[in-house]
Amino acid sequence: MSVRQGPPPARDGAAPARVEVALPVPVPRTFTYEIDAAHARPGVRVRVPFAGRRLVGWVTGPGREGGPPREIRAVERVLDAEPVFDAAMLRLCRWIANYYLAPLGVVLRAALPAVLSNARRTTSPVKTERLLRLVTELPTLTSRDEVFGRSHRQRECFETLESLNGSARVADLTGRYGFSMSVLRGLVKRGLAEFVERPVVRDPFADIEVPAPPDHVLTAAQRAAVERLTEAVHGTTGPETPAPHPFLLLGVTGSGKTRVYIELLREVVVRQGRGAIVLVPEIALTPQTVARFRAQFGDDVAVLHSALSDGERYDAWRALASGARRIAIGARSAVFAPLRDLGAIIVDEEHEASYKQGEAPRYHAREVAIMRTRMARAICVLGSATPALESWHNAQRGKFTLLELPERAMGRPLPPVRVVDLRRPARSKERTSRILSPPLAQAIGRTLERGEQTILLLNRRGYATFVQCRSCGEVFRCGECNVSLTWHRARRRLVCHYCFREEPTPVQCGSCASADLSFLGVGTEQVEREVADGFPHARVARMDVDTTSARWSHHEILDRVERREVDILLGTQMIAKGLDFPGVTLVGVVNADVAMNLPDFRATERTFQLLTQVAGRAGRGPAGGEVLIQTALPGHYAITAAISHDYGAFVERELAERRPARYPPHTRMTNAVLSGLDERAVQDAVTAAAAWTEETLRTETIPGVLLTGPAPCPIDRIRGRWRWHFLLRSERAGPLAAIGRLLQHRYTVTAGRAELRLVLDRDPVTLL
Ligand code: ADP
Ligand code: ZN
Ligand code: ZN
């Protein structure tokens, strides 16, 4: 791929052609432009005039014939000599645009590093470095004396270059080796050396230390899984074989799923020379994770991380596109990594909600991975200790092939889990506290005494989760969103977690002016304080959104935990995922019920997954471990199943709970959300939209779609916009896609009438 500026279009004598161009605008169609026929290649970026602006778009194919005659404008500039999307990628993006009801241009933009869709950027984002390279040899000492005479520094520089195999970075020669630029230029003037520019790959992960992990003997379950996968890999190289089904790797926490991924990569990348993608949730994309892959595959690994600068991201992308690196590891958008000969995609922690993008295109990276591997006839592996109900359901129906790792590696047991019932008043004479019950406090004390580490989870940040007036009961709410404000003690502010607006700490009630206010509900800041008070000598680190806003801060905290400079790590769900610290022998859940009562059909599943994941952080080392869960719902099946590490019991019950209500995975779902600034207008519009949809389902005879609602969204106002929704459900995807397209088309046509916005979210991961 090259980002050189292409030649100008429509030179004299060049044949003009018409092409379709996809643009990143919220209109679900492509636009026709004229272009020099020589450049009319699909996947090439072009800059075009559009509605008084200039946009970067992508040629998607030959121009449409027919249509109303209107002026066809010319492409201003062709930006690539080689397409940035190959045919397979264009096809995948078309599927996403269709399935998720998003404009193709919006999908294509999401699939590229940001620097490649910036219309104002005209310089090449490739970073180069200058080298000084020898161009002749001076074999004899006498010839050196003649050439250099008294220019000793030039001679030293020449000999330094020789010792460095003939070339070195100018920055190193002038820095580390201390030669001046005039010495370097002198060598060039004598015809002995030349300056050359070499593209560099900026890669902040390159410097992390890679402790080579021991190459353990595979467990029997790992071996069986690896054999199945290897067999499937060989199946894909035959000419006529269909793509194998995706594999669901169900492995308990600590069972060694990563090792299975590594063996698969060895087969695909090292033995077959093909490319592969490893997706991990953003917060699990730590240096520790990267190091596990770098230790095996070294410089073949390119990391795509949101904390990278645009330039670094682009470099990683380019290294993959050119084939210089063949393994992409990254979060959600890495599913678009430009690998040419794709052999496998691995989706680790496939149940993670962060794989779904919250804005258009609202794609789910797991679904895109499945589709991309199917099109490329490659292997797809979905790994989890707590698979999404959808994935489990697909395994039960034979759409996925189930591989299981039922035990931890090295024969280590899963940690025992105890429950502390928060409803029972503490009988103990010891200091009782609302936050840490006596059993949990004692367990922390014992762990500290043994010099071992504790993880404490509370999935709520801030200090007090709401502030209430004691006189009139009023709760402080955000002026723009219908949610209560959280008090952050460190910042001394009330903060809205939806729109991020802040207010000073209140001193009196907004409605009755009473100064008698209660700061209620416990967040991580308060746990931190409680822990600091109770265990003044413990070294405590808190990890949540508020402590990890700086670029690599989250990795710095984890590094300290790994070096055992932290005794107690506390935080939100960030600390529950993927961490493998053998020193952690105690996991405490401060309140397991935080998410349980959210008005969302996935609330129970989320709770079970989070508890199981965080419990899985304990007892990974030889010292073993235990887990304490504080809850007011000790009999709830999400809690009892988490206690016994029993995924099977949980899914069976949860599937049964969802069946009569016709919730996914028994059906497919689209959430239609209408929002606007005027409450009444939103309500009228959503009622009309739902009625129109019902009518259209009938007149177009689209079968088997159930419409529920309309009703206000559980959070009925965010950033000043009122929100109403209705649900569309069907056992099959086709009818949902059909009605979705019609609905979208109608609202694109009638848009502009008001500031109303319709969002169609297919397979939503949250209904809030
Ligand atoms: P998971 O991702 O399934 O939770 P990991 O891949 O993190 O599990 O592995 C957990 C731990 O077990 C790691 O420390 C890893 O080095 C170790 N491990 C993996 N496979 C084996 C094996 N075959 N024998 C011994 N230890 C192993
Ligand atoms: Zn009041
Ligand atoms: Zn708000």
Tab-separated table of C-alpha atoms and ligand atoms in Angstrom, residues 478 480-481 483 485 496 498-501 719, ligand 3:
chain	number	residue	atom	x	y	z
A	478	CYS	CA	-28.128	15.420	36.161
A	480	GLU	CA	-29.358	16.668	31.065
A	481	CYS	CA	-29.805	12.976	31.865
A	483	VAL	CA	-29.730	9.551	36.246
A	485	LEU	CA	-25.166	12.088	40.111
A	496	CYS	CA	-22.824	12.467	35.688
A	498	TYR	CA	-23.506	9.466	31.189
A	499	CYS	CA	-22.708	12.956	29.905
A	500	PHE	CA	-19.679	13.689	32.158
A	501	ARG	CA	-21.107	17.013	33.356
A	719	ARG	CA	-27.603	14.652	27.148
B	3	ZN	ZN	-25.707	13.771	32.389
